């Protein structure tokens, strides 16, 4: 056999071996492909809060306590209170959401509500604070609480997802 064919054959064998070994790579990029840090909860994240398994997507949500699906556990509770956000979720033994609430304080409100607040009925009133409340991590169950003030008079207004005025919030 000619030396050039031997070198070529060894080169092909070496490249094949390296490419096969690369398939077993425990590269940091591959290990972290679907895990991210949760900093802000967006509408796209709501589905991950419907079951405890969905929370594994986030590296900064840590679980402590009895193992998941333990016969001693009746429910799991997720709580987080920060300056402008509050989360409370209760999960059953099977890991499915029983109920949850996500509250954002002083966050942007929909344009339809802002437009309502500048009508003649509310001329001279100033918005002092607002809350966006999402029940059960379901965008269709979003409500808004808006506090307004004019001089010493104060009012609290409530709106549904579509900006329609409602008498009170469904649950809080």
PDB file of C-alpha atoms in Angstrom:
ATOM      1  CA  UNK A   1       0.000   0.000   0.000  1.00  0.00           C
ATOM      2  CA  UNK A   2       1.304   3.466  -0.847  1.00  0.00           C
ATOM      3  CA  UNK A   3       2.273   5.760   2.066  1.00  0.00           C
ATOM      4  CA  UNK A   4      -0.143   8.474   0.870  1.00  0.00           C
ATOM      5  CA  UNK A   5      -3.083   6.027   1.035  1.00  0.00           C
ATOM      6  CA  UNK A   6      -2.038   4.934   4.535  1.00  0.00           C
ATOM      7  CA  UNK A   7      -1.875   8.549   5.736  1.00  0.00           C
ATOM      8  CA  UNK A   8      -5.212   9.343   4.085  1.00  0.00           C
ATOM      9  CA  UNK A   9      -6.827   6.266   5.680  1.00  0.00           C
ATOM     10  CA  UNK A  10      -5.451   7.153   9.112  1.00  0.00           C
ATOM     11  CA  UNK A  11      -6.689  10.747   8.693  1.00  0.00           C
ATOM     12  CA  UNK A  12     -10.208   9.573   7.808  1.00  0.00           C
ATOM     13  CA  UNK A  13     -10.161   7.124  10.737  1.00  0.00           C
ATOM     14  CA  UNK A  14      -9.026   9.876  13.124  1.00  0.00           C
ATOM     15  CA  UNK A  15     -11.705  12.348  11.946  1.00  0.00           C
ATOM     16  CA  UNK A  16     -14.380   9.661  12.222  1.00  0.00           C
ATOM     17  CA  UNK A  17     -13.293   8.807  15.765  1.00  0.00           C
ATOM     18  CA  UNK A  18     -13.306  12.479  16.796  1.00  0.00           C
ATOM     19  CA  UNK A  19     -16.747  13.123  15.331  1.00  0.00           C
ATOM     20  CA  UNK A  20     -18.169  10.060  17.116  1.00  0.00           C
ATOM     21  CA  UNK A  21     -16.586  11.173  20.402  1.00  0.00           C
ATOM     22  CA  UNK A  22     -18.019  14.667  19.917  1.00  0.00           C
ATOM     23  CA  UNK A  23     -21.520  13.153  20.015  1.00  0.00           C
ATOM     24  CA  UNK A  24     -20.895  12.303  23.699  1.00  0.00           C
ATOM     25  CA  UNK A  25     -19.810  15.851  24.562  1.00  0.00           C
ATOM     26  CA  UNK A  26     -21.099  17.160  27.883  1.00  0.00           C
ATOM     27  CA  UNK A  27     -20.685  20.714  26.651  1.00  0.00           C
ATOM     28  CA  UNK A  28     -22.071  23.474  28.900  1.00  0.00           C
ATOM     29  CA  UNK A  29     -24.127  24.819  25.972  1.00  0.00           C
ATOM     30  CA  UNK A  30     -25.846  21.457  25.486  1.00  0.00           C
ATOM     31  CA  UNK A  31     -26.482  20.948  29.184  1.00  0.00           C
ATOM     32  CA  UNK A  32     -28.166  24.371  29.496  1.00  0.00           C
ATOM     33  CA  UNK A  33     -30.221  24.247  26.292  1.00  0.00           C
ATOM     34  CA  UNK A  34     -33.694  24.555  27.878  1.00  0.00           C
ATOM     35  CA  UNK A  35     -32.807  26.016  31.286  1.00  0.00           C
ATOM     36  CA  UNK A  36     -32.910  29.744  31.887  1.00  0.00           C
ATOM     37  CA  UNK A  37     -33.050  32.148  34.791  1.00  0.00           C
ATOM     38  CA  UNK A  38     -36.453  33.592  35.527  1.00  0.00           C
ATOM     39  CA  UNK A  39     -36.218  37.351  35.992  1.00  0.00           C
ATOM     40  CA  UNK A  40     -39.539  38.606  34.648  1.00  0.00           C
ATOM     41  CA  UNK A  41     -42.636  36.517  34.094  1.00  0.00           C
ATOM     42  CA  UNK A  42     -44.121  37.135  30.679  1.00  0.00           C
ATOM     43  CA  UNK A  43     -47.254  35.707  29.112  1.00  0.00           C
ATOM     44  CA  UNK A  44     -45.119  33.052  27.394  1.00  0.00           C
ATOM     45  CA  UNK A  45     -43.989  31.810  30.837  1.00  0.00           C
ATOM     46  CA  UNK A  46     -47.510  31.260  32.207  1.00  0.00           C
ATOM     47  CA  UNK A  47     -47.734  27.719  30.800  1.00  0.00           C
ATOM     48  CA  UNK A  48     -44.621  26.732  32.786  1.00  0.00           C
ATOM     49  CA  UNK A  49     -46.426  27.579  36.032  1.00  0.00           C
ATOM     50  CA  UNK A  50     -49.305  25.160  35.395  1.00  0.00           C
ATOM     51  CA  UNK A  51     -47.299  22.180  36.679  1.00  0.00           C
ATOM     52  CA  UNK A  52     -44.256  21.859  38.927  1.00  0.00           C
ATOM     53  CA  UNK A  53     -42.370  20.121  36.113  1.00  0.00           C
ATOM     54  CA  UNK A  54     -42.635  23.319  34.050  1.00  0.00           C
ATOM     55  CA  UNK A  55     -40.703  25.197  36.733  1.00  0.00           C
ATOM     56  CA  UNK A  56     -37.640  23.016  36.125  1.00  0.00           C
ATOM     57  CA  UNK A  57     -37.023  25.201  33.071  1.00  0.00           C
ATOM     58  CA  UNK A  58     -35.753  27.947  35.384  1.00  0.00           C
ATOM     59  CA  UNK A  59     -32.376  27.587  37.077  1.00  0.00           C
ATOM     60  CA  UNK A  60     -33.213  29.986  39.903  1.00  0.00           C
ATOM     61  CA  UNK A  61     -36.357  28.192  41.142  1.00  0.00           C
ATOM     62  CA  UNK A  62     -35.089  25.673  43.644  1.00  0.00           C
ATOM     63  CA  UNK A  63     -37.137  22.946  45.281  1.00  0.00           C
ATOM     64  CA  UNK A  64     -36.556  21.959  48.882  1.00  0.00           C
ATOM     65  CA  UNK A  65     -38.469  19.465  50.959  1.00  0.00           C
ATOM     66  CA  UNK A  66     -39.912  16.024  50.415  1.00  0.00           C
ATOM     67  CA  UNK A  67     -39.443  14.406  47.001  1.00  0.00           C
ATOM     68  CA  UNK A  68     -41.963  15.220  44.296  1.00  0.00           C
ATOM     69  CA  UNK A  69     -44.951  12.784  44.355  1.00  0.00           C
ATOM     70  CA  UNK A  70     -44.175  11.770  47.946  1.00  0.00           C
ATOM     71  CA  UNK A  71     -47.160  10.156  49.667  1.00  0.00           C
ATOM     72  CA  UNK A  72     -46.537  12.422  52.671  1.00  0.00           C
ATOM     73  CA  UNK A  73     -47.048  15.617  50.670  1.00  0.00           C
ATOM     74  CA  UNK A  74     -50.570  16.938  50.177  1.00  0.00           C
ATOM     75  CA  UNK A  75     -49.593  20.062  48.271  1.00  0.00           C
ATOM     76  CA  UNK A  76     -46.687  22.216  47.165  1.00  0.00           C
ATOM     77  CA  UNK A  77     -46.650  25.984  47.603  1.00  0.00           C
ATOM     78  CA  UNK A  78     -44.642  28.504  45.613  1.00  0.00           C
ATOM     79  CA  UNK A  79     -44.340  32.007  47.112  1.00  0.00           C
ATOM     80  CA  UNK A  80     -42.327  34.996  46.103  1.00  0.00           C
ATOM     81  CA  UNK A  81     -42.799  38.566  47.294  1.00  0.00           C
ATOM     82  CA  UNK A  82     -40.697  41.307  45.818  1.00  0.00           C
ATOM     83  CA  UNK A  83     -41.019  45.043  45.676  1.00  0.00           C
ATOM     84  CA  UNK A  84     -43.337  45.151  42.648  1.00  0.00           C
ATOM     85  CA  UNK A  85     -44.385  41.531  42.168  1.00  0.00           C
ATOM     86  CA  UNK A  86     -46.049  38.829  44.181  1.00  0.00           C
ATOM     87  CA  UNK A  87     -46.566  35.189  43.260  1.00  0.00           C
ATOM     88  CA  UNK A  88     -48.427  32.555  45.162  1.00  0.00           C
ATOM     89  CA  UNK A  89     -49.237  29.185  43.649  1.00  0.00           C
ATOM     90  CA  UNK A  90     -50.538  25.983  45.178  1.00  0.00           C
ATOM     91  CA  UNK A  91     -49.911  22.652  43.461  1.00  0.00           C
ATOM     92  CA  UNK A  92     -51.478  19.297  44.250  1.00  0.00           C
ATOM     93  CA  UNK A  93     -49.616  16.097  45.038  1.00  0.00           C
ATOM     94  CA  UNK A  94     -49.580  15.324  41.288  1.00  0.00           C
ATOM     95  CA  UNK A  95     -47.795  18.621  40.609  1.00  0.00           C
ATOM     96  CA  UNK A  96     -50.719  20.294  38.802  1.00  0.00           C
ATOM     97  CA  UNK A  97     -51.718  23.840  39.683  1.00  0.00           C
ATOM     98  CA  UNK A  98     -54.659  24.082  42.086  1.00  0.00           C
ATOM     99  CA  UNK A  99     -54.701  27.888  42.161  1.00  0.00           C
ATOM    100  CA  UNK A 100     -52.302  30.726  41.667  1.00  0.00           C
ATOM    101  CA  UNK A 101     -52.042  34.460  41.577  1.00  0.00           C
ATOM    102  CA  UNK A 102     -49.442  36.726  40.015  1.00  0.00           C
ATOM    103  CA  UNK A 103     -49.609  40.431  40.908  1.00  0.00           C
ATOM    104  CA  UNK A 104     -47.523  43.155  39.277  1.00  0.00           C
ATOM    105  CA  UNK A 105     -47.606  46.590  40.896  1.00  0.00           C
ATOM    106  CA  UNK A 106     -47.209  49.834  38.980  1.00  0.00           C
ATOM    107  CA  UNK A 107     -46.631  48.148  35.650  1.00  0.00           C
ATOM    108  CA  UNK A 108     -47.808  49.466  32.290  1.00  0.00           C
ATOM    109  CA  UNK A 109     -51.557  49.126  31.828  1.00  0.00           C
ATOM    110  CA  UNK A 110     -53.373  48.614  28.522  1.00  0.00           C
ATOM    111  CA  UNK A 111     -54.057  51.633  26.327  1.00  0.00           C
ATOM    112  CA  UNK A 112     -57.817  51.107  26.534  1.00  0.00           C
ATOM    113  CA  UNK A 113     -57.665  51.698  30.319  1.00  0.00           C
ATOM    114  CA  UNK A 114     -55.405  54.738  29.920  1.00  0.00           C
ATOM    115  CA  UNK A 115     -57.872  56.116  27.378  1.00  0.00           C
ATOM    116  CA  UNK A 116     -60.733  55.558  29.848  1.00  0.00           C
ATOM    117  CA  UNK A 117     -58.864  57.528  32.517  1.00  0.00           C
ATOM    118  CA  UNK A 118     -58.546  60.621  30.299  1.00  0.00           C
ATOM    119  CA  UNK A 119     -62.265  60.912  29.517  1.00  0.00           C
ATOM    120  CA  UNK A 120     -64.238  63.894  30.805  1.00  0.00           C
ATOM    121  CA  UNK A 121     -65.472  61.819  33.764  1.00  0.00           C
ATOM    122  CA  UNK A 122     -61.942  61.626  35.172  1.00  0.00           C
ATOM    123  CA  UNK A 123     -60.570  65.022  34.167  1.00  0.00           C
ATOM    124  CA  UNK A 124     -58.266  66.272  36.930  1.00  0.00           C
ATOM    125  CA  UNK A 125     -57.778  62.823  38.443  1.00  0.00           C
ATOM    126  CA  UNK A 126     -54.280  61.352  38.702  1.00  0.00           C
ATOM    127  CA  UNK A 127     -53.399  57.684  38.760  1.00  0.00           C
ATOM    128  CA  UNK A 128     -51.486  57.039  41.993  1.00  0.00           C
ATOM    129  CA  UNK A 129     -50.902  53.299  41.567  1.00  0.00           C
ATOM    130  CA  UNK A 130     -52.084  50.226  39.720  1.00  0.00           C
ATOM    131  CA  UNK A 131     -51.962  46.453  39.887  1.00  0.00           C
ATOM    132  CA  UNK A 132     -52.188  43.809  37.216  1.00  0.00           C
ATOM    133  CA  UNK A 133     -53.594  40.584  38.650  1.00  0.00           C
ATOM    134  CA  UNK A 134     -53.334  37.294  36.755  1.00  0.00           C
ATOM    135  CA  UNK A 135     -55.334  34.416  38.227  1.00  0.00           C
ATOM    136  CA  UNK A 136     -54.105  30.833  37.734  1.00  0.00           C
ATOM    137  CA  UNK A 137     -51.429  32.005  35.257  1.00  0.00           C
ATOM    138  CA  UNK A 138     -54.165  32.349  32.638  1.00  0.00           C
ATOM    139  CA  UNK A 139     -53.988  35.488  30.514  1.00  0.00           C
ATOM    140  CA  UNK A 140     -57.780  35.322  30.037  1.00  0.00           C
ATOM    141  CA  UNK A 141     -58.167  35.794  33.811  1.00  0.00           C
ATOM    142  CA  UNK A 142     -56.248  39.077  33.972  1.00  0.00           C
ATOM    143  CA  UNK A 143     -57.736  42.011  35.874  1.00  0.00           C
ATOM    144  CA  UNK A 144     -56.553  45.520  36.687  1.00  0.00           C
ATOM    145  CA  UNK A 145     -56.895  47.655  39.788  1.00  0.00           C
ATOM    146  CA  UNK A 146     -56.251  51.361  39.308  1.00  0.00           C
ATOM    147  CA  UNK A 147     -56.122  53.877  42.165  1.00  0.00           C
ATOM    148  CA  UNK A 148     -56.763  57.495  41.274  1.00  0.00           C
ATOM    149  CA  UNK A 149     -56.836  60.711  43.262  1.00  0.00           C
ATOM    150  CA  UNK A 150     -58.058  64.284  42.845  1.00  0.00           C
ATOM    151  CA  UNK A 151     -57.186  66.509  45.779  1.00  0.00           C
ATOM    152  CA  UNK A 152     -58.266  64.606  48.904  1.00  0.00           C
ATOM    153  CA  UNK A 153     -60.724  62.382  47.005  1.00  0.00           C
ATOM    154  CA  UNK A 154     -59.566  58.861  46.159  1.00  0.00           C
ATOM    155  CA  UNK A 155     -61.106  56.097  44.064  1.00  0.00           C
ATOM    156  CA  UNK A 156     -60.241  52.560  43.123  1.00  0.00           C
ATOM    157  CA  UNK A 157     -61.351  51.383  39.681  1.00  0.00           C
ATOM    158  CA  UNK A 158     -61.367  47.788  38.436  1.00  0.00           C
ATOM    159  CA  UNK A 159     -61.107  46.554  34.855  1.00  0.00           C
ATOM    160  CA  UNK A 160     -61.206  43.186  33.125  1.00  0.00           C
ATOM    161  CA  UNK A 161     -58.766  41.897  30.534  1.00  0.00           C
ATOM    162  CA  UNK A 162     -60.428  43.900  27.766  1.00  0.00           C
ATOM    163  CA  UNK A 163     -60.475  47.188  29.666  1.00  0.00           C
ATOM    164  CA  UNK A 164     -64.161  46.982  30.558  1.00  0.00           C
ATOM    165  CA  UNK A 165     -65.018  48.493  33.924  1.00  0.00           C
ATOM    166  CA  UNK A 166     -66.034  45.892  36.554  1.00  0.00           C
ATOM    167  CA  UNK A 167     -67.367  46.365  40.093  1.00  0.00           C
ATOM    168  CA  UNK A 168     -64.693  44.332  41.881  1.00  0.00           C
ATOM    169  CA  UNK A 169     -61.926  41.858  41.306  1.00  0.00           C
ATOM    170  CA  UNK A 170     -62.935  38.224  40.929  1.00  0.00           C
ATOM    171  CA  UNK A 171     -60.518  36.898  43.579  1.00  0.00           C
ATOM    172  CA  UNK A 172     -57.695  38.392  45.615  1.00  0.00           C
TER     173      UNK A 172
END
